[in-house]
Coordinates of C-alpha atoms in Angstrom, one line a residue:
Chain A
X6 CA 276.7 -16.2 9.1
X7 CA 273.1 -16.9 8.9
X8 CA 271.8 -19.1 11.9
X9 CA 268.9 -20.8 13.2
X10 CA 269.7 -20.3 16.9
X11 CA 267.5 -17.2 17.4
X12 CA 264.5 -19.0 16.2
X13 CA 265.6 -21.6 18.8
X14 CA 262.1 -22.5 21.7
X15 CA 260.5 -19.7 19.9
X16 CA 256.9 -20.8 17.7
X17 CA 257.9 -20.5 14.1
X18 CA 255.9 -21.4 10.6
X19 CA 257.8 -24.0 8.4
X20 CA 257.1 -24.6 4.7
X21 CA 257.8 -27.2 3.3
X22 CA 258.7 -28.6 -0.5
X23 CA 255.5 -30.3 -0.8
X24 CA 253.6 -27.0 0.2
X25 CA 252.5 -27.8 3.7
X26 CA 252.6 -25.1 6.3
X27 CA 253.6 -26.5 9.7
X28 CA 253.9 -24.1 13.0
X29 CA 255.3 -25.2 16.2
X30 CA 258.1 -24.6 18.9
X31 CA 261.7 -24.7 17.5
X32 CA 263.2 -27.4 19.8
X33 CA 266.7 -27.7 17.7
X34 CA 268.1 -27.8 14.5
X35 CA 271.3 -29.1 13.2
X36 CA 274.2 -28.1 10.6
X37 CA 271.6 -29.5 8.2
X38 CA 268.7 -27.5 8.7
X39 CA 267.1 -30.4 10.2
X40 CA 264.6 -29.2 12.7
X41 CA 262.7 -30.3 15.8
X42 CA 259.0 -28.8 16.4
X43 CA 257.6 -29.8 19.6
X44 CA 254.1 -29.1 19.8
X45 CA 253.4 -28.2 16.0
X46 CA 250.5 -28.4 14.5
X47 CA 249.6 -28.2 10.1
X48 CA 247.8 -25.9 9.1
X49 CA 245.5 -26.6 5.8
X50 CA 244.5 -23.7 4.2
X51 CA 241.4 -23.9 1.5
X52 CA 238.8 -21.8 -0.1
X53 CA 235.7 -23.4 0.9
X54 CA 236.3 -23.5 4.5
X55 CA 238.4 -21.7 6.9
X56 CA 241.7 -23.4 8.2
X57 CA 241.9 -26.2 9.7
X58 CA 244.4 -27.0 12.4
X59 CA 246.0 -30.7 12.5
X60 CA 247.9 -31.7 15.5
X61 CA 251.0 -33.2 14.8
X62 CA 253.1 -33.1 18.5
X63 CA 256.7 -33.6 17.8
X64 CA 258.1 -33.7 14.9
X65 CA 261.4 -33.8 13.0
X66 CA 261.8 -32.5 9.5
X67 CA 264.5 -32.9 7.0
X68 CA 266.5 -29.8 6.3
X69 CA 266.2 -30.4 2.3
X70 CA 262.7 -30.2 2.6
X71 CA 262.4 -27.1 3.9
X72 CA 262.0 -23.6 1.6
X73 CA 261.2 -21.1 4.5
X74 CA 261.3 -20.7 8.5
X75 CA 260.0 -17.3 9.5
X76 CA 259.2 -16.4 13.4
X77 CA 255.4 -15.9 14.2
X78 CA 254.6 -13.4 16.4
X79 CA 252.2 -15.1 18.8
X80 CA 250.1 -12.4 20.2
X81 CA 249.4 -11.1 16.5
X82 CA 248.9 -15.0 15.5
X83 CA 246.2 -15.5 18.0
X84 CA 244.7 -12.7 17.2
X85 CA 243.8 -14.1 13.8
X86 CA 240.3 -15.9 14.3
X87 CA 241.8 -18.6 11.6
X88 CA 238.0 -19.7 11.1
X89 CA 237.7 -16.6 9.0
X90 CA 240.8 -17.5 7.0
X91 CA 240.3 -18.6 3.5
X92 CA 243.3 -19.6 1.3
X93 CA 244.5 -21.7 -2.0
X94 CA 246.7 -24.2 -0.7
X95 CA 250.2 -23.7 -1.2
X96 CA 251.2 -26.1 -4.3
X97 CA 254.1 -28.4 -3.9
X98 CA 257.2 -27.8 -6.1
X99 CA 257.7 -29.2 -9.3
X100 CA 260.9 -29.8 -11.2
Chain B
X124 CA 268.9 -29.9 21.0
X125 CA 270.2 -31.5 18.0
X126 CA 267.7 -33.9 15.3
X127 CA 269.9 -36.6 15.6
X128 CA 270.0 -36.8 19.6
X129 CA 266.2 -36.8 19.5
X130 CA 266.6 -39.7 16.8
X131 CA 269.0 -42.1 18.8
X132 CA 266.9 -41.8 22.2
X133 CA 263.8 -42.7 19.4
X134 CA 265.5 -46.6 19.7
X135 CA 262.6 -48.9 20.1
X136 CA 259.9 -45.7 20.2
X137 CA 256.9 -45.8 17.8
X138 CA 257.3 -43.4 15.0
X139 CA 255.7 -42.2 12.0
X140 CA 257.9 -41.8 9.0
X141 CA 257.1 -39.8 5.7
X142 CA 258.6 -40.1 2.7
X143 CA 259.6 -37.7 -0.2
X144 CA 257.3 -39.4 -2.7
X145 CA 254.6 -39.2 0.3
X146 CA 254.0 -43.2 1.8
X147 CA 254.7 -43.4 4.8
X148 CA 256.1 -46.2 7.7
X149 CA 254.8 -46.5 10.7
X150 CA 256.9 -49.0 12.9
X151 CA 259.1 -48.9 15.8
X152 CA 262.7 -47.7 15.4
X153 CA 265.4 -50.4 15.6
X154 CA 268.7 -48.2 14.3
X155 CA 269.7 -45.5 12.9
X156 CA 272.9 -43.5 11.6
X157 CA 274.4 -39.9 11.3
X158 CA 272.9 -40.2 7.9
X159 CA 269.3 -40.7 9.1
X160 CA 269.2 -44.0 7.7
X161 CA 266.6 -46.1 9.5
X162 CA 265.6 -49.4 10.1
X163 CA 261.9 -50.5 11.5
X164 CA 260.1 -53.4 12.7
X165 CA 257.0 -54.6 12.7
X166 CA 256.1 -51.7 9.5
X167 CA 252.7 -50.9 8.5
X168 CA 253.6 -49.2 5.1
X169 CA 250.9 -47.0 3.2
X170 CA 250.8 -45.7 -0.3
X171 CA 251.1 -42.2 -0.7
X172 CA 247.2 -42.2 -1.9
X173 CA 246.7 -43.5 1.7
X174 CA 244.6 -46.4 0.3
X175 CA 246.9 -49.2 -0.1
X176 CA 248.6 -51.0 3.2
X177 CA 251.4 -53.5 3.2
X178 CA 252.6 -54.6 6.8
X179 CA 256.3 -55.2 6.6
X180 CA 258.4 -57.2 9.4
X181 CA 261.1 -55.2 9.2
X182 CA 262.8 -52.5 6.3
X183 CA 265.7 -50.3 5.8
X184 CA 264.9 -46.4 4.6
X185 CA 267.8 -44.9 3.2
X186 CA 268.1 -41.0 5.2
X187 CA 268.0 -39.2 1.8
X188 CA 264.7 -40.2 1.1
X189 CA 262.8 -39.0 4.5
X190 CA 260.8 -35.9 4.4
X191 CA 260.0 -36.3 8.2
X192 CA 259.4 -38.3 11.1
X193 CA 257.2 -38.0 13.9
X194 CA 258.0 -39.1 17.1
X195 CA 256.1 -39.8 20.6
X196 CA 255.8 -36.1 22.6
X197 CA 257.2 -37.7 25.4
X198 CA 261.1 -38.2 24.1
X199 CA 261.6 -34.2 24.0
X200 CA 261.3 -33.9 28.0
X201 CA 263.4 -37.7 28.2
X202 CA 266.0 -36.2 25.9
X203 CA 266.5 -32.9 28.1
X204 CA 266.5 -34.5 31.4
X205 CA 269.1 -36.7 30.0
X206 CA 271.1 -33.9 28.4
X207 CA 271.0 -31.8 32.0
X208 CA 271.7 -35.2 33.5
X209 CA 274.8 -35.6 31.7
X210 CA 275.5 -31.7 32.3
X211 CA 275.6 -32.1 35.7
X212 CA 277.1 -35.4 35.7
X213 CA 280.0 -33.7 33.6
X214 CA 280.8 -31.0 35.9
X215 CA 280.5 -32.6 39.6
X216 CA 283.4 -35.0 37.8
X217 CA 285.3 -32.0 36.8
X218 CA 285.0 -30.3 40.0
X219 CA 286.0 -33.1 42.4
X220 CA 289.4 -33.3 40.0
X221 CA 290.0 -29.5 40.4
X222 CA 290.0 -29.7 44.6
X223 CA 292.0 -32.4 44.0
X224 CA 294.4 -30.5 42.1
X225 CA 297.4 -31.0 44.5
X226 CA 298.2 -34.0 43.1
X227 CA 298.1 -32.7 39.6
X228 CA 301.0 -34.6 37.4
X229 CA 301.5 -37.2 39.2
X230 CA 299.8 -41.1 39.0
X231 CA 297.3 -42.1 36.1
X232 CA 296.3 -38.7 34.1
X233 CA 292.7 -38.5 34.7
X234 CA 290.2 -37.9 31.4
X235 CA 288.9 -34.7 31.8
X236 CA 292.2 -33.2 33.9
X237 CA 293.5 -31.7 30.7
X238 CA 292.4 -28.5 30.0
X239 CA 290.1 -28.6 33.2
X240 CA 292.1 -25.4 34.4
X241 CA 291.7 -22.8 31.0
X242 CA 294.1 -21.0 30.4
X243 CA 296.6 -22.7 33.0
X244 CA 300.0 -23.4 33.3
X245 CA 301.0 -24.9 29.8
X246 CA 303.4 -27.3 31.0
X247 CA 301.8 -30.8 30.8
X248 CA 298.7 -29.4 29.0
X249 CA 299.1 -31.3 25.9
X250 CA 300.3 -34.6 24.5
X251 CA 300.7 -35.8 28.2
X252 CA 297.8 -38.3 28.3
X253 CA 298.7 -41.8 26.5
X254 CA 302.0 -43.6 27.1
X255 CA 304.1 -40.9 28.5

């Protein structure tokens, strides 16, 4: 049975529908795949600078606009000098 | 801790809400349901362009709709503290019952006397409660 509960107070990276990368604590979830981030922050990825970090605080986020949840590995995460990063943007989906 | 929780202690909390087709609410939460439906009051609604603004006295979103919300930092440690609150509250009330278990079966049935004692005596486990 696949679950969310392992991912539960650990910092995880959300994607979301309308392509926007979110990463913050997993607080809770529900049969849904609604989730609570506490402390998450967006992350805006772009080609002419590197990315740039929005604080967001707590958030909840509908489970049917979620594609992916993966759990980040912190210590290799803050390795990452995301100043150096340069990305496309994920696009939204389109039906 | 589950979504909705964190949505019911959000009553009267400021909150941000998104929408699928991107505008967003901001307004201070009134109600909401199992569904995620919402009302607001006192709305200031933006275009998903974020260059129009309507100010709304009060609106309905349907749950289906939301993409997210975003609520004051402040409700995840409220909602905990209530959570261990009621924790605690839960099992002193179950405790005092069980020393008290002499006078098991006898007088008013107590909520929270049945199935206090797991895997107990089944006698009087079940169906004992209302109008015996």
């Amino acid at each position: 049975m696949a679950s969310l509960q392992g991912y539960v107070d650990h910092r995880v990276l959300l994607i979301l529908q309308d392509g926007r990368a979110i990463v913050g604590v997993m607080a809770g979830y529900d049969q849904k795949s609604n989730v609570v981030l506490s402390d998450s922050k967006e992350r805006v990825y772009s080609m002419e600078e590197g990315v740039e970090e929005i604080p967001l605080g707590l958030y909840l986020v509908k489970g049917d606009q979620i594609v992916l949840i993966g759990e980040l590995d912190e210590a290799l995460d803050k390795a990452v000098d995301l100043s150096t990063v340069r990305a496309e943007p994920l696009p939204p989906i389109r039906y | 801790m589950l979504p909705l929780s964190l949505l019911n202690a959000a009553q009267n909390k400021p909150m941000l809400v998104e929408l699928k087709n991107g505008e967003t609410f901001n307004g201070h939460l009134v109600n909401c349901d199992n569904f995620m439906n919402i009302t607001l009051r006192e709305v200031y609604q933006t275009n998903a362009e974020g260059d129009r603004f309507w100010k709304l006295k009060e609106c309905y979103i349907r749950g289906s709709t939301i993409k997210y919300l975003r609520v004051p930092d402040t409700l995840l440690d409220a909602v905990k503290d209530e959570q261990s609150r009621a924790r605690e509250a839960g099992r002193s009330a179950r405790g005092a019952h069980v020393s008290g278990a002499g006078a098991r079966g006898r007088g008013a049935p107590t909520r929270g006397g049945r199935g206090a004692v797991r895997g107990g005596p089944v006698r009087g486990g079940r169906g004992r409660g209302r109008g015996a």
